[in-house]
Coordinates of C-alpha atoms and ligand atoms in Angstrom, one line a residue:
X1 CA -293.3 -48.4 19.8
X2 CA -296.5 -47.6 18.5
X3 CA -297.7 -44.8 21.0
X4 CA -294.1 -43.0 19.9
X5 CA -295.0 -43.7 16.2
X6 CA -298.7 -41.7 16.8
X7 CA -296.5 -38.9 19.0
X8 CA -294.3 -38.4 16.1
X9 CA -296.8 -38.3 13.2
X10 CA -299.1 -35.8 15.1
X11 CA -295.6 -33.3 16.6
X12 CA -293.0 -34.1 14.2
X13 CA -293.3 -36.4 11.3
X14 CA -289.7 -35.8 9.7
X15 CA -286.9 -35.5 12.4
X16 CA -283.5 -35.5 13.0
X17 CA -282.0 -37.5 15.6
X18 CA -278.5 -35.9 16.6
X19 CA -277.8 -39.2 18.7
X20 CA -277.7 -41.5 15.2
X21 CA -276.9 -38.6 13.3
X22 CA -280.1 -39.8 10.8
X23 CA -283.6 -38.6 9.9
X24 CA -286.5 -40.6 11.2
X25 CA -289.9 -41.0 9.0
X26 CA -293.4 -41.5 10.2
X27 CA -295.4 -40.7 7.8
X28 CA -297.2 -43.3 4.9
X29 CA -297.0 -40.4 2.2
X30 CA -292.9 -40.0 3.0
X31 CA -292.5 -42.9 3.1
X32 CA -293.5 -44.1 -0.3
X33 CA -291.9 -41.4 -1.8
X34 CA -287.9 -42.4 -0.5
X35 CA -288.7 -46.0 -1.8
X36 CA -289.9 -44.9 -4.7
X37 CA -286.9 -43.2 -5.4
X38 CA -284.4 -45.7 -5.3
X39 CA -281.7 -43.5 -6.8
X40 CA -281.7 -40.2 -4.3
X41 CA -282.3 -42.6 -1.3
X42 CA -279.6 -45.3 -2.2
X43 CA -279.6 -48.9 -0.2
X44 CA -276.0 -49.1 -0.6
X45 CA -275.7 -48.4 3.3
X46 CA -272.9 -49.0 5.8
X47 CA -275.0 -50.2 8.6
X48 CA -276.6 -53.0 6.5
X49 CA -273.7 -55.5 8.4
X50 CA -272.3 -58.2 7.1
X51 CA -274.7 -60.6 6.5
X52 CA -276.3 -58.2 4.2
X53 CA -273.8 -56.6 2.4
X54 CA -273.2 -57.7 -0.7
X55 CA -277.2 -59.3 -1.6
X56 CA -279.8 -57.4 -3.6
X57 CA -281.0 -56.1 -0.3
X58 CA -277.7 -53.4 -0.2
X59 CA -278.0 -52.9 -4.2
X60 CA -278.9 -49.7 -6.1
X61 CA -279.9 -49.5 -9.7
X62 CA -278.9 -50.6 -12.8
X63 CA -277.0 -53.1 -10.7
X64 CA -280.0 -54.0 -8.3
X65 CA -282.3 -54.5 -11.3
X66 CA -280.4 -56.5 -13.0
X67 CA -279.4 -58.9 -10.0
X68 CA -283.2 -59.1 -9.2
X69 CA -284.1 -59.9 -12.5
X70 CA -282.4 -63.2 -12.9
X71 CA -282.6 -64.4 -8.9
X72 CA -286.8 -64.2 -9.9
X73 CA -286.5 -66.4 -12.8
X74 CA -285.4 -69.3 -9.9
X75 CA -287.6 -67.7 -7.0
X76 CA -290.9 -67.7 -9.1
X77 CA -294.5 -67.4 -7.7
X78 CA -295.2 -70.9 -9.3
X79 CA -291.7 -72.4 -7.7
X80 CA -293.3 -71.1 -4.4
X81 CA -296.7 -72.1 -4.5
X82 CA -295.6 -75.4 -5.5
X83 CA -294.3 -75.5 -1.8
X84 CA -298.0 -75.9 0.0
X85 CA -298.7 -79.3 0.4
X86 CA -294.5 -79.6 2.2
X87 CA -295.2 -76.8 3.7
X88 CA -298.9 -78.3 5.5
X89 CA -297.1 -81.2 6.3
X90 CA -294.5 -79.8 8.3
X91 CA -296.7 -77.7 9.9
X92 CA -298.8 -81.4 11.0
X93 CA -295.5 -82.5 12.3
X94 CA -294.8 -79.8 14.4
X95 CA -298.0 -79.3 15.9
X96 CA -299.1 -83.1 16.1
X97 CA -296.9 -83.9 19.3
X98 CA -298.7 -80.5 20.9
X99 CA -301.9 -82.2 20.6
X100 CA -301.4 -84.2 23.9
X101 CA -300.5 -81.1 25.6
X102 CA -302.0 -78.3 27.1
X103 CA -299.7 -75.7 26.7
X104 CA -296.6 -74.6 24.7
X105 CA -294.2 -71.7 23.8
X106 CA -295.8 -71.1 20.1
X107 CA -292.7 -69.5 18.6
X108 CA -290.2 -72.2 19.9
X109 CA -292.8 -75.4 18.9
X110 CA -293.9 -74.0 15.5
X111 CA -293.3 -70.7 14.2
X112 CA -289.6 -70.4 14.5
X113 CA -288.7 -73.6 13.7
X114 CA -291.6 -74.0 10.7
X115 CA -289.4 -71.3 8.3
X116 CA -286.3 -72.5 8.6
X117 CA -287.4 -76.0 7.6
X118 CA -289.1 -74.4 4.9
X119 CA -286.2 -72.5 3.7
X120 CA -283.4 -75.3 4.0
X121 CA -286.1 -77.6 2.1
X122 CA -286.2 -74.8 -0.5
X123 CA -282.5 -74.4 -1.1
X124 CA -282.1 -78.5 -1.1
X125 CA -279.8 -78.3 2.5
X126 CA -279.7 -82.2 3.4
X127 CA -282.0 -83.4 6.2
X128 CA -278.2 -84.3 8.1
X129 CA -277.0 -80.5 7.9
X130 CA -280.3 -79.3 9.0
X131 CA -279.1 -78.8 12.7
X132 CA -276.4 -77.3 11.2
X133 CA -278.3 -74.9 9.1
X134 CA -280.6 -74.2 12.2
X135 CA -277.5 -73.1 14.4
X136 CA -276.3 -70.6 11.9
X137 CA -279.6 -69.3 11.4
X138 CA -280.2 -68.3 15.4
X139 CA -276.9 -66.7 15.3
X140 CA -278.2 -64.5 12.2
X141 CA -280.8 -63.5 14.3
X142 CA -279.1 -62.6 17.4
X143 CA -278.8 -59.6 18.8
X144 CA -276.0 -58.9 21.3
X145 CA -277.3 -59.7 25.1
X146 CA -276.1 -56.4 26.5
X147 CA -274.1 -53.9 25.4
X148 CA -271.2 -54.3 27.3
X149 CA -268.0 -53.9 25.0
X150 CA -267.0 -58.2 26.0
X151 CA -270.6 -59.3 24.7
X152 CA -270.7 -56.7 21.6
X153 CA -266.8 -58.2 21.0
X154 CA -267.8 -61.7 21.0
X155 CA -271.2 -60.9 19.1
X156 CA -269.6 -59.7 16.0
X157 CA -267.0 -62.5 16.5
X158 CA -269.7 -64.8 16.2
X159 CA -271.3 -63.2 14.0
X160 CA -268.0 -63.1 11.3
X161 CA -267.3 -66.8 12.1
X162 CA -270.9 -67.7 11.1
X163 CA -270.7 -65.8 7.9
X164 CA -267.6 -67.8 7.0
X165 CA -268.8 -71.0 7.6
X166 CA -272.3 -70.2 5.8
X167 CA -269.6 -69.0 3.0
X168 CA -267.8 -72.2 2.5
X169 CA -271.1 -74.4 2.8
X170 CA -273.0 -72.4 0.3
X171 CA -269.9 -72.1 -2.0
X172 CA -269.3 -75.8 -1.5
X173 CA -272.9 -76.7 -2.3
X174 CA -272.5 -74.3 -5.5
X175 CA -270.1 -75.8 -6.9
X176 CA -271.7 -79.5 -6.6
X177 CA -274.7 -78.6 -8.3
X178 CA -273.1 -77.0 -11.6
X179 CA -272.0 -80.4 -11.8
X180 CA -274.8 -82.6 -10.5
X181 CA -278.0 -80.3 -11.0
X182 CA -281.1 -80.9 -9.1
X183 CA -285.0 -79.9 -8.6
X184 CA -283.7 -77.3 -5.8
X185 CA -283.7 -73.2 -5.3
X186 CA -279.7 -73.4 -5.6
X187 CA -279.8 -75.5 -8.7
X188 CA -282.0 -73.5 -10.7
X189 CA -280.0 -70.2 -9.4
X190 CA -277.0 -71.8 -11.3
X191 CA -279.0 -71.9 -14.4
X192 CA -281.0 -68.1 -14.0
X193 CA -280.4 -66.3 -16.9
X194 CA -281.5 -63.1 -18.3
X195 CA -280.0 -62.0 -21.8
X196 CA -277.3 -64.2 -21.6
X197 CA -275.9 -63.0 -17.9
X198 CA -275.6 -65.9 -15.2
X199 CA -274.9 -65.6 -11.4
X200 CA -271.8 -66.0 -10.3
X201 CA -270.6 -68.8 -7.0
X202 CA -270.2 -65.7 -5.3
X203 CA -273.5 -63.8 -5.9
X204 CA -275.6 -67.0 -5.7
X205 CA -274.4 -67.7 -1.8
X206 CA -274.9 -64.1 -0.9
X207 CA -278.2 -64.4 -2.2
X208 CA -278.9 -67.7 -0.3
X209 CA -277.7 -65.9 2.9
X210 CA -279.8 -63.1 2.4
X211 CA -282.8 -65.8 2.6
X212 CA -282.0 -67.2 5.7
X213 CA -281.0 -63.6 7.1
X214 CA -284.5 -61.8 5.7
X215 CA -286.8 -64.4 5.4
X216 CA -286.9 -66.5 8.9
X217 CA -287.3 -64.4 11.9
X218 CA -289.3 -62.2 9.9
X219 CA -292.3 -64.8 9.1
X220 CA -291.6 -66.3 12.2
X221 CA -293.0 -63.3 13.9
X222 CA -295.6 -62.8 11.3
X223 CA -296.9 -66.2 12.5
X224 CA -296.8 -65.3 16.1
X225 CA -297.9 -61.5 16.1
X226 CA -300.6 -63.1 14.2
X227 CA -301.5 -65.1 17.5
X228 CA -300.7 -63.1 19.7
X229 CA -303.4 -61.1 18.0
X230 CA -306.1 -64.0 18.3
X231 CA -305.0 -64.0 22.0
X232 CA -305.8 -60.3 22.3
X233 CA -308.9 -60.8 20.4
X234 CA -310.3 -64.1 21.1
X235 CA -313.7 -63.5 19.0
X236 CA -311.3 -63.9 16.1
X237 CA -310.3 -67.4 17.0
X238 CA -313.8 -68.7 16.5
X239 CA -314.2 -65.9 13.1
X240 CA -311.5 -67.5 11.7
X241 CA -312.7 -70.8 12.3
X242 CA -315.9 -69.8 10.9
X243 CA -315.7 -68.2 8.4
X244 CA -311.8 -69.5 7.0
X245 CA -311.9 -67.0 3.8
X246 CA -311.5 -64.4 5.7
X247 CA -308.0 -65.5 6.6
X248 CA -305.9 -64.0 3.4
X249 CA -307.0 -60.2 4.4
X250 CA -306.4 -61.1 8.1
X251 CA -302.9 -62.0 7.3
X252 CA -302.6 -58.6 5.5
X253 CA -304.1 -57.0 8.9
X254 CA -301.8 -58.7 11.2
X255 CA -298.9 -57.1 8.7
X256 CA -300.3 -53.9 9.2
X257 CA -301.4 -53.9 12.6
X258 CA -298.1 -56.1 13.8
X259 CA -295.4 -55.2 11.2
X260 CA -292.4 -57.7 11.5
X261 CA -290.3 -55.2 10.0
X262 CA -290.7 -52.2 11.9
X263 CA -288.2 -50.0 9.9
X264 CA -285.6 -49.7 7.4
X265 CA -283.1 -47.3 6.1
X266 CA -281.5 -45.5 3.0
X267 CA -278.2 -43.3 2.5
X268 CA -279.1 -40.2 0.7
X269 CA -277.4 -38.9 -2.6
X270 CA -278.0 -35.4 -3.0
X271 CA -279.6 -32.9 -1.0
X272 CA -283.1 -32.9 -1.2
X273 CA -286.5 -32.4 0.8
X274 CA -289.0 -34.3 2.8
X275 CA -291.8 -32.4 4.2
X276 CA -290.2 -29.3 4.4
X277 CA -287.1 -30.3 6.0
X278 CA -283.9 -29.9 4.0
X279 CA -281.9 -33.3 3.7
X280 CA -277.9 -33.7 3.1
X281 CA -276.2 -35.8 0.8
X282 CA -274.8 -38.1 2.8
X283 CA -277.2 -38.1 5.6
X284 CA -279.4 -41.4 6.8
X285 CA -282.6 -42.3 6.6
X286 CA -285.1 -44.0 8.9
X287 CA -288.4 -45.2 7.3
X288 CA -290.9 -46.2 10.0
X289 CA -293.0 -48.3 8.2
X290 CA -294.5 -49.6 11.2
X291 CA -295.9 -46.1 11.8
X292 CA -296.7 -45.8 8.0
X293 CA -298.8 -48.6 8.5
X294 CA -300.8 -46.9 11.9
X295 CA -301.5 -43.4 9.6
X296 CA -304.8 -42.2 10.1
X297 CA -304.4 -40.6 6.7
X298 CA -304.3 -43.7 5.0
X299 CA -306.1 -46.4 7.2
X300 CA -309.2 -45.0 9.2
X301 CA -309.3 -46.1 12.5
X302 CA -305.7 -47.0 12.0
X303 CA -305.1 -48.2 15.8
X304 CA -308.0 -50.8 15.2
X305 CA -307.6 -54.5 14.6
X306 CA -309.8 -55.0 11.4
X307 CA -310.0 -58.7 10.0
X308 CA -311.0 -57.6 7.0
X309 CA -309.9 -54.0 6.7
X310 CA -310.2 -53.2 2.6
X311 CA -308.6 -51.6 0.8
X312 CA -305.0 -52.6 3.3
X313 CA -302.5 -50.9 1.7
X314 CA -299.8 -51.8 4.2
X315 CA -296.3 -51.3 3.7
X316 CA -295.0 -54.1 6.0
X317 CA -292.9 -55.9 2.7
X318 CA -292.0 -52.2 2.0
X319 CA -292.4 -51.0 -1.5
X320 CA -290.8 -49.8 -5.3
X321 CA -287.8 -51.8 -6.2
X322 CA -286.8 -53.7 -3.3
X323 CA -290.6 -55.0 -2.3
X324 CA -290.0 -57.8 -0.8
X325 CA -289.1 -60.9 -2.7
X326 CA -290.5 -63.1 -0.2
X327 CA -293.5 -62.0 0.4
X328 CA -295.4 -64.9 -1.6
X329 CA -293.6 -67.1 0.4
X330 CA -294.1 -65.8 3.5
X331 CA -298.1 -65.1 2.8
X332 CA -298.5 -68.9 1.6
X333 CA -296.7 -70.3 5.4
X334 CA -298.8 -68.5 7.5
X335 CA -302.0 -69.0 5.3
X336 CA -301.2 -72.9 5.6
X337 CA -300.0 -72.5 9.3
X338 CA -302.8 -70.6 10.5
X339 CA -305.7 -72.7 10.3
X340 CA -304.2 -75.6 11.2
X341 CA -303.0 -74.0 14.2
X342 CA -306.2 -72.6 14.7
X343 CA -308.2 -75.7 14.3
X344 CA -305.9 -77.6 16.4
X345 CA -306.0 -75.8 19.0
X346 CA -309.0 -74.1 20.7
X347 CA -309.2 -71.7 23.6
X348 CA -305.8 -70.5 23.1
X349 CA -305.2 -67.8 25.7
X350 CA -301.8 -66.4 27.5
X351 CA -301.2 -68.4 31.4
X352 CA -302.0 -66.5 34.2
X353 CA -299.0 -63.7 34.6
X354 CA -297.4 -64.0 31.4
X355 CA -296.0 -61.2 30.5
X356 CA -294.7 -60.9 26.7
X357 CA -290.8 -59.7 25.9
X358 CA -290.4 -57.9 23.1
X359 CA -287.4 -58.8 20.9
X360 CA -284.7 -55.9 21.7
X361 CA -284.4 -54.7 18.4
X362 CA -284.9 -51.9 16.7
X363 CA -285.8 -53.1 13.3
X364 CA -287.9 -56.7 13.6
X365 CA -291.1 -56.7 15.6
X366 CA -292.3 -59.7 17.5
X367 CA -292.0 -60.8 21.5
X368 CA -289.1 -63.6 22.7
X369 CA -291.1 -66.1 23.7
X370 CA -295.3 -66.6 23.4
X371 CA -296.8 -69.5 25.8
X372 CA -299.8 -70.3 25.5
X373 CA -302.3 -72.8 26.9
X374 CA -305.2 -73.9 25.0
X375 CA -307.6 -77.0 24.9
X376 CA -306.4 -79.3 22.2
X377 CA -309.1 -79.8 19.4
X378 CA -311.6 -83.4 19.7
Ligands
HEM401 C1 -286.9 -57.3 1.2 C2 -290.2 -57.6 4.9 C3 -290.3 -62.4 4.5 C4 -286.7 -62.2 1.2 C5 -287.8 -57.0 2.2 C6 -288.2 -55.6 2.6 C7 -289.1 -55.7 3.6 C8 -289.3 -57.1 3.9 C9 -289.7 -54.5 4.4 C10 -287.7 -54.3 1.9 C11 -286.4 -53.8 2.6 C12 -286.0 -52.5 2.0 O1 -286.7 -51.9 1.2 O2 -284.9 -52.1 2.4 C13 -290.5 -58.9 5.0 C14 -291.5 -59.4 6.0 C15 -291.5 -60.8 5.8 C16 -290.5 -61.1 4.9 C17 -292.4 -58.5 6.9 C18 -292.4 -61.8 6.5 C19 -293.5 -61.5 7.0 C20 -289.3 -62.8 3.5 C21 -289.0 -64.1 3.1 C22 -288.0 -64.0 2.2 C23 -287.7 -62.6 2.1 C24 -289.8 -65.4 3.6 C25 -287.3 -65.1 1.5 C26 -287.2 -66.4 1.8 C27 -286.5 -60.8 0.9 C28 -285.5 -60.4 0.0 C29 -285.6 -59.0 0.0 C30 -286.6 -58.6 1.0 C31 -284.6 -61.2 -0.9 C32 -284.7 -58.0 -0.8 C33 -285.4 -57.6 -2.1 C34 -284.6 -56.6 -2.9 O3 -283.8 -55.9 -2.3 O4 -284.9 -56.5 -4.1 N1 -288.6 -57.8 3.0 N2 -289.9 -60.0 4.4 N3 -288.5 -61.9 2.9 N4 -287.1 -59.8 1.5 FE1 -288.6 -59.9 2.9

């Protein structure tokens, strides 16, 4: 996408698209500006689907705020950090069997499955419902194979069948631990309280959905784009080795450069203006921040892969009120992953004719499948 991202910024940085019947955004400046502004470009949107409806994500203020405020009191910084040594041992046991081998599909063998351990682990889902919990997960994820009206049919069938079953697991696991607490995400939701006001069953399962459904493909890809970058570059393999505290402003690179999340939208409330263009009420909103995050205005030599670009001012968690609660999370796997992955594995480079898939989606960035063959570490 990114050579229609530069077009677009260069001929025509705020567009309508009569096809989706929506504005698209290129620009880092714009972009800021609609999420900054929370209450003209509203995220109570109709295309959200319905794995999203109903969290945070597809909240406006006072209600967002509010909702957000007592969801951080159980999804602290602290609660999160306290994850690393889990979260380095996982990653040992998913790349330990690899050692013996010479090659593997990196996304299958460690970062797809390393977040959704991570996250059922997290919200205290049993190690005997974890293949359960893995199965809904890839069905969150999926996108409909072809867009033939039979496969679109049965996608959102799936799709709605999931949701319910996620429903009654989540509301059965709810109501177990008001009564028999423990030192889990879903227990300490139950007891979140700001000035007085609790979640309800109801909101507390949306908002464990909307962890699976924002928070796994999306750091799965920030994993791989990550190697898939060291591939590209294979200097960097040995850098990073190297010179390991560089890795925290490579990770902020590879959100740049790589964003998971290549867009997301808002429903506007009155008319307004972006960059000279009159906007409707009513009319939808793309924000590019995948392009943001390529602006020559912002980030010289924007195009350009720089470990340790500074200042890195990337929008890839997006920004204002709905900056993404994860992102701690999601920073703390892939600084564990990383280097283990990198000092595990040397050489990494792509077979001979691979040729990398990108997911078809609009709105997650990342490649299917990432094989890679590499001489395991003495
Ligand atoms: C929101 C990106 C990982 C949970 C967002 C938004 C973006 C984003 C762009 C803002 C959406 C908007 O403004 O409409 C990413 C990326 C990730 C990542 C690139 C990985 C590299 C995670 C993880 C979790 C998570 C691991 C949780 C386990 C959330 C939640 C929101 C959110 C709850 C909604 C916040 C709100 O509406 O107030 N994320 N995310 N994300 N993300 Fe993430």
């Amino acid at each position: 996408p990114f050579p229609w991202f530069e077009k677009m910024r260069k001929t025509s940085p705020v567009t309508y698209d009569e096809h989706r019947s929506s504005w698209d955004l290129f620009r880092y400046d714009d972009i800021v500006a609609i999420l900054k502004d929370p209450v003209t470009f509203s995220s109570v949107r109709p295309t959200a689907g319905p794995v999203l409806l109903g969290s945070i994500i597809g909240m406006d203020p006072p209600k967002h705020h509010q909702m957000r405020n007592i969801v951080s009191k159980a999804f602290t910084p602290k609660a999160i950090s306290e994850l690393e040594p889990r979260i380095a041992e996982v990653v040992h046991e998913l790349v330990n069997p690899l050692k013996t081998k010479q090659q593997m599909d990196l996304i299958h063998d460690i970062s797809y499955p390393l977040p959704v351990i991570v996250i059922a682990e997290l919200l205290g889902v049993p190690p005997e419902d974890r293949q359960l919990f893995k199965d809904w997960s890839d069905v969150i994820v999926k996108m409909p194979e072809d867009s033939t009206e039979n496969e679109v049919q049965s996608f959102f069938r799936e799709r709605q069948k999931t949701r319910q079953e996620l429903d009654d697991y989540f509301m059965k696991v709810v109501t177990e631990r008001r009564k028999n607490p423990r030192e889990d995400l879903i227990s300490r939701l139950v007891h979140a309280e700001v000035d007085g006001q609790h979640l309800t069953d109801h909101e507390i399962m949306e908002f464990c959905i909307l962890l699976l459904a924002a928070g796994n493909e999306t750091t799965t890809n920030l994993i791989s784009n990550a190697i898939r970058k060291f591939i590209e570059e294979p200097h960097l393999q040995e850098q990073l080795r190297q010179q390991p505290e560089l890795m925290e402003k490579a990770i902020e690179e590879i959100l740049r450069y790589y964003s998971p999340v290549l867009a997301t939208n808002r429903v506007v409330t009155k008319d307004t203006e972006i960059g000279g263009k009159q906007i409707k009420k009513g009319d939808q909103v793309i924000a590019w921040i995948a392009s943001a995050n390529r602006d020559e205005n912002k980030f010289p030599v924007a195009d350009q892969f720089k470990v340790d670009r500074t200042p890195n001012q990337h929008l890839a968690f997006g920004n204002g009120a709905h900056f993404c609660l994860g992102a701690p999370l999601a920073r703390l796997e892939a600084r564990v992953a990383l280097p283990i992955i990198l000092s595990s594995f040397h050489n990494m480079e792509f077979p001979e004719g691979t040729e990398l898939t990108p997911i078809p989606s609009t709105f997650v960035y990342g490649v299917k499948a990432l094989p890679v063959q590499y001489n395991p570490a003495t």
